[in-house]
Amino acid sequence: MKGSRLDRHKLASCICGAIIKVRPLTGVNGAPISKNANELLALYAGLGVIKFYMFDDFLETLNTSETCKAAVREFLAANFEICYPNNTLDTQIYQKNLANALFWTHSICKKVNQECFQYDLWAYAKIFYHLELYNKPIMQQAALTFVFILPF
């Protein structure tokens, strides 16, 4: 990457891919866990990065005190969740499709008879970018509604 600024979507994608690659969640004493638990963890970690930057960008636009900004950040952290488009005309919800796609990045390569990890950093960076665009007005509306009731 060139430039001095990290791209938040690539960063979210890298974190997501790293979690999927290493699969940090395992069952205690070999107990089974949900087949896509690590993928959900990865997805939420990536979305957490996106939310952090969304909050920061929004707070920079507010012409108010740091106390007020801190209250807005706290409100958003506690109350804002990423929404997923529901117009995909698919039989499963968007979030489940994403988790499944992340799960399918692991496969057995027949030529070498070992696991192949096929994660597309750029594709998931683009997905995180589109989820941010989709959620930006939703987050701004929630934050502005909260700002108008603050006593500052």
PDB file of N, CA, C and O in Angstrom, residues 25-62:
ATOM      1  N   LEU A  25     -10.870 -20.214  17.776  1.00  0.00           N
ATOM      2  CA  LEU A  25     -11.882 -20.826  18.636  1.00  0.00           C
ATOM      3  C   LEU A  25     -11.868 -22.338  18.476  1.00  0.00           C
ATOM      4  O   LEU A  25     -11.950 -22.856  17.362  1.00  0.00           O
ATOM      5  N   THR A  26     -11.740 -23.016  19.593  1.00  0.00           N
ATOM      6  CA  THR A  26     -11.802 -24.479  19.598  1.00  0.00           C
ATOM      7  C   THR A  26     -12.635 -24.909  20.793  1.00  0.00           C
ATOM      8  O   THR A  26     -12.774 -24.160  21.764  1.00  0.00           O
ATOM      9  N   GLY A  27     -13.166 -26.102  20.726  1.00  0.00           N
ATOM     10  CA  GLY A  27     -13.942 -26.617  21.846  1.00  0.00           C
ATOM     11  C   GLY A  27     -13.031 -27.047  22.988  1.00  0.00           C
ATOM     12  O   GLY A  27     -11.925 -27.547  22.766  1.00  0.00           O
ATOM     13  N   VAL A  28     -13.487 -26.852  24.204  1.00  0.00           N
ATOM     14  CA  VAL A  28     -12.732 -27.262  25.383  1.00  0.00           C
ATOM     15  C   VAL A  28     -12.614 -28.785  25.383  1.00  0.00           C
ATOM     16  O   VAL A  28     -13.605 -29.496  25.201  1.00  0.00           O
ATOM     17  N   ASN A  29     -11.407 -29.270  25.537  1.00  0.00           N
ATOM     18  CA  ASN A  29     -11.127 -30.716  25.532  1.00  0.00           C
ATOM     19  C   ASN A  29     -11.678 -31.406  24.282  1.00  0.00           C
ATOM     20  O   ASN A  29     -12.204 -32.510  24.337  1.00  0.00           O
ATOM     21  N   GLY A  30     -11.591 -30.713  23.155  1.00  0.00           N
ATOM     22  CA  GLY A  30     -12.019 -31.303  21.894  1.00  0.00           C
ATOM     23  C   GLY A  30     -13.517 -31.291  21.657  1.00  0.00           C
ATOM     24  O   GLY A  30     -13.996 -31.912  20.711  1.00  0.00           O
ATOM     25  N   ALA A  31     -14.262 -30.619  22.506  1.00  0.00           N
ATOM     26  CA  ALA A  31     -15.722 -30.552  22.332  1.00  0.00           C
ATOM     27  C   ALA A  31     -16.041 -29.857  21.012  1.00  0.00           C
ATOM     28  O   ALA A  31     -15.330 -28.933  20.607  1.00  0.00           O
ATOM     29  N   PRO A  32     -17.095 -30.271  20.350  1.00  0.00           N
ATOM     30  CA  PRO A  32     -17.443 -29.628  19.077  1.00  0.00           C
ATOM     31  C   PRO A  32     -17.962 -28.208  19.295  1.00  0.00           C
ATOM     32  O   PRO A  32     -18.570 -27.908  20.317  1.00  0.00           O
ATOM     33  N   ILE A  33     -17.688 -27.362  18.317  1.00  0.00           N
ATOM     34  CA  ILE A  33     -18.220 -25.998  18.322  1.00  0.00           C
ATOM     35  C   ILE A  33     -18.978 -25.800  17.007  1.00  0.00           C
ATOM     36  O   ILE A  33     -18.863 -26.613  16.090  1.00  0.00           O
ATOM     37  N   SER A  34     -19.714 -24.736  16.926  1.00  0.00           N
ATOM     38  CA  SER A  34     -20.442 -24.417  15.702  1.00  0.00           C
ATOM     39  C   SER A  34     -19.470 -24.400  14.529  1.00  0.00           C
ATOM     40  O   SER A  34     -18.363 -23.878  14.641  1.00  0.00           O
ATOM     41  N   LYS A  35     -19.876 -24.965  13.406  1.00  0.00           N
ATOM     42  CA  LYS A  35     -18.961 -25.108  12.277  1.00  0.00           C
ATOM     43  C   LYS A  35     -18.426 -23.775  11.763  1.00  0.00           C
ATOM     44  O   LYS A  35     -17.356 -23.713  11.196  1.00  0.00           O
ATOM     45  N   ASN A  36     -19.167 -22.698  11.969  1.00  0.00           N
ATOM     46  CA  ASN A  36     -18.674 -21.420  11.470  1.00  0.00           C
ATOM     47  C   ASN A  36     -18.452 -20.389  12.590  1.00  0.00           C
ATOM     48  O   ASN A  36     -18.541 -19.197  12.365  1.00  0.00           O
ATOM     49  N   ALA A  37     -18.123 -20.869  13.771  1.00  0.00           N
ATOM     50  CA  ALA A  37     -17.887 -19.970  14.907  1.00  0.00           C
ATOM     51  C   ALA A  37     -16.715 -19.030  14.633  1.00  0.00           C
ATOM     52  O   ALA A  37     -16.795 -17.822  14.917  1.00  0.00           O
ATOM     53  N   ASN A  38     -15.632 -19.552  14.087  1.00  0.00           N
ATOM     54  CA  ASN A  38     -14.475 -18.708  13.788  1.00  0.00           C
ATOM     55  C   ASN A  38     -14.784 -17.695  12.688  1.00  0.00           C
ATOM     56  O   ASN A  38     -14.308 -16.565  12.727  1.00  0.00           O
ATOM     57  N   GLU A  39     -15.601 -18.094  11.744  1.00  0.00           N
ATOM     58  CA  GLU A  39     -15.972 -17.185  10.668  1.00  0.00           C
ATOM     59  C   GLU A  39     -16.848 -16.049  11.184  1.00  0.00           C
ATOM     60  O   GLU A  39     -16.688 -14.898  10.765  1.00  0.00           O
ATOM     61  N   LEU A  40     -17.748 -16.358  12.102  1.00  0.00           N
ATOM     62  CA  LEU A  40     -18.562 -15.296  12.713  1.00  0.00           C
ATOM     63  C   LEU A  40     -17.698 -14.358  13.541  1.00  0.00           C
ATOM     64  O   LEU A  40     -17.880 -13.134  13.502  1.00  0.00           O
ATOM     65  N   LEU A  41     -16.743 -14.922  14.283  1.00  0.00           N
ATOM     66  CA  LEU A  41     -15.801 -14.094  15.039  1.00  0.00           C
ATOM     67  C   LEU A  41     -15.037 -13.180  14.085  1.00  0.00           C
ATOM     68  O   LEU A  41     -14.887 -11.978  14.339  1.00  0.00           O
ATOM     69  N   ALA A  42     -14.574 -13.730  12.981  1.00  0.00           N
ATOM     70  CA  ALA A  42     -13.817 -12.957  12.000  1.00  0.00           C
ATOM     71  C   ALA A  42     -14.675 -11.838  11.408  1.00  0.00           C
ATOM     72  O   ALA A  42     -14.220 -10.692  11.273  1.00  0.00           O
ATOM     73  N   LEU A  43     -15.894 -12.169  11.060  1.00  0.00           N
ATOM     74  CA  LEU A  43     -16.804 -11.179  10.489  1.00  0.00           C
ATOM     75  C   LEU A  43     -17.046 -10.043  11.476  1.00  0.00           C
ATOM     76  O   LEU A  43     -16.942  -8.861  11.124  1.00  0.00           O
ATOM     77  N   TYR A  44     -17.342 -10.367  12.725  1.00  0.00           N
ATOM     78  CA  TYR A  44     -17.610  -9.332  13.723  1.00  0.00           C
ATOM     79  C   TYR A  44     -16.362  -8.522  14.046  1.00  0.00           C
ATOM     80  O   TYR A  44     -16.457  -7.324  14.325  1.00  0.00           O
ATOM     81  N   ALA A  45     -15.192  -9.133  14.007  1.00  0.00           N
ATOM     82  CA  ALA A  45     -13.949  -8.384  14.232  1.00  0.00           C
ATOM     83  C   ALA A  45     -13.752  -7.369  13.108  1.00  0.00           C
ATOM     84  O   ALA A  45     -13.416  -6.202  13.353  1.00  0.00           O
ATOM     85  N   GLY A  46     -13.954  -7.795  11.873  1.00  0.00           N
ATOM     86  CA  GLY A  46     -13.839  -6.873  10.747  1.00  0.00           C
ATOM     87  C   GLY A  46     -14.854  -5.751  10.824  1.00  0.00           C
ATOM     88  O   GLY A  46     -14.535  -4.584  10.585  1.00  0.00           O
ATOM     89  N   LEU A  47     -16.081  -6.095  11.172  1.00  0.00           N
ATOM     90  CA  LEU A  47     -17.118  -5.072  11.309  1.00  0.00           C
ATOM     91  C   LEU A  47     -16.812  -4.123  12.462  1.00  0.00           C
ATOM     92  O   LEU A  47     -17.146  -2.937  12.399  1.00  0.00           O
ATOM     93  N   GLY A  48     -16.167  -4.624  13.508  1.00  0.00           N
ATOM     94  CA  GLY A  48     -15.766  -3.764  14.617  1.00  0.00           C
ATOM     95  C   GLY A  48     -14.777  -2.693  14.172  1.00  0.00           C
ATOM     96  O   GLY A  48     -14.858  -1.536  14.605  1.00  0.00           O
ATOM     97  N   VAL A  49     -13.863  -3.067  13.294  1.00  0.00           N
ATOM     98  CA  VAL A  49     -12.917  -2.092  12.736  1.00  0.00           C
ATOM     99  C   VAL A  49     -13.678  -1.026  11.953  1.00  0.00           C
ATOM    100  O   VAL A  49     -13.436   0.177  12.114  1.00  0.00           O
ATOM    101  N   ILE A  50     -14.599  -1.461  11.125  1.00  0.00           N
ATOM    102  CA  ILE A  50     -15.376  -0.528  10.309  1.00  0.00           C
ATOM    103  C   ILE A  50     -16.185   0.416  11.206  1.00  0.00           C
ATOM    104  O   ILE A  50     -16.214   1.632  10.982  1.00  0.00           O
ATOM    105  N   LYS A  51     -16.834  -0.131  12.230  1.00  0.00           N
ATOM    106  CA  LYS A  51     -17.624   0.705  13.136  1.00  0.00           C
ATOM    107  C   LYS A  51     -16.753   1.751  13.825  1.00  0.00           C
ATOM    108  O   LYS A  51     -17.137   2.915  13.943  1.00  0.00           O
ATOM    109  N   PHE A  52     -15.569   1.365  14.273  1.00  0.00           N
ATOM    110  CA  PHE A  52     -14.662   2.293  14.951  1.00  0.00           C
ATOM    111  C   PHE A  52     -14.379   3.500  14.055  1.00  0.00           C
ATOM    112  O   PHE A  52     -14.475   4.650  14.484  1.00  0.00           O
ATOM    113  N   TYR A  53     -14.028   3.231  12.808  1.00  0.00           N
ATOM    114  CA  TYR A  53     -13.726   4.319  11.882  1.00  0.00           C
ATOM    115  C   TYR A  53     -14.969   5.126  11.518  1.00  0.00           C
ATOM    116  O   TYR A  53     -14.892   6.348  11.341  1.00  0.00           O
ATOM    117  N   MET A  54     -16.107   4.467  11.398  1.00  0.00           N
ATOM    118  CA  MET A  54     -17.346   5.197  11.125  1.00  0.00           C
ATOM    119  C   MET A  54     -17.640   6.178  12.257  1.00  0.00           C
ATOM    120  O   MET A  54     -17.998   7.339  12.014  1.00  0.00           O
ATOM    121  N   PHE A  55     -17.490   5.715  13.484  1.00  0.00           N
ATOM    122  CA  PHE A  55     -17.739   6.578  14.644  1.00  0.00           C
ATOM    123  C   PHE A  55     -16.773   7.766  14.625  1.00  0.00           C
ATOM    124  O   PHE A  55     -17.178   8.910  14.824  1.00  0.00           O
ATOM    125  N   ASP A  56     -15.486   7.480  14.404  1.00  0.00           N
ATOM    126  CA  ASP A  56     -14.490   8.552  14.383  1.00  0.00           C
ATOM    127  C   ASP A  56     -14.797   9.590  13.303  1.00  0.00           C
ATOM    128  O   ASP A  56     -14.717  10.791  13.561  1.00  0.00           O
ATOM    129  N   ASP A  57     -15.109   9.122  12.110  1.00  0.00           N
ATOM    130  CA  ASP A  57     -15.429  10.048  11.021  1.00  0.00           C
ATOM    131  C   ASP A  57     -16.607  10.936  11.390  1.00  0.00           C
ATOM    132  O   ASP A  57     -16.583  12.142  11.162  1.00  0.00           O
ATOM    133  N   PHE A  58     -17.637  10.337  11.952  1.00  0.00           N
ATOM    134  CA  PHE A  58     -18.817  11.110  12.324  1.00  0.00           C
ATOM    135  C   PHE A  58     -18.494  12.117  13.429  1.00  0.00           C
ATOM    136  O   PHE A  58     -18.898  13.278  13.358  1.00  0.00           O
ATOM    137  N   LEU A  59     -17.780  11.678  14.444  1.00  0.00           N
ATOM    138  CA  LEU A  59     -17.474  12.560  15.572  1.00  0.00           C
ATOM    139  C   LEU A  59     -16.623  13.755  15.150  1.00  0.00           C
ATOM    140  O   LEU A  59     -16.749  14.838  15.724  1.00  0.00           O
ATOM    141  N   GLU A  60     -15.785  13.578  14.132  1.00  0.00           N
ATOM    142  CA  GLU A  60     -14.976  14.690  13.628  1.00  0.00           C
ATOM    143  C   GLU A  60     -15.841  15.775  13.000  1.00  0.00           C
ATOM    144  O   GLU A  60     -15.438  16.937  12.939  1.00  0.00           O
ATOM    145  N   THR A  61     -17.030  15.410  12.539  1.00  0.00           N
ATOM    146  CA  THR A  61     -17.916  16.402  11.907  1.00  0.00           C
ATOM    147  C   THR A  61     -18.699  17.216  12.926  1.00  0.00           C
ATOM    148  O   THR A  61     -19.275  18.243  12.570  1.00  0.00           O
ATOM    149  N   LEU A  62     -18.746  16.754  14.174  1.00  0.00           N
ATOM    150  CA  LEU A  62     -19.521  17.457  15.189  1.00  0.00           C
ATOM    151  C   LEU A  62     -18.751  18.651  15.723  1.00  0.00           C
ATOM    152  O   LEU A  62     -17.584  18.544  16.092  1.00  0.00           O
TER     153      LEU A  62
END
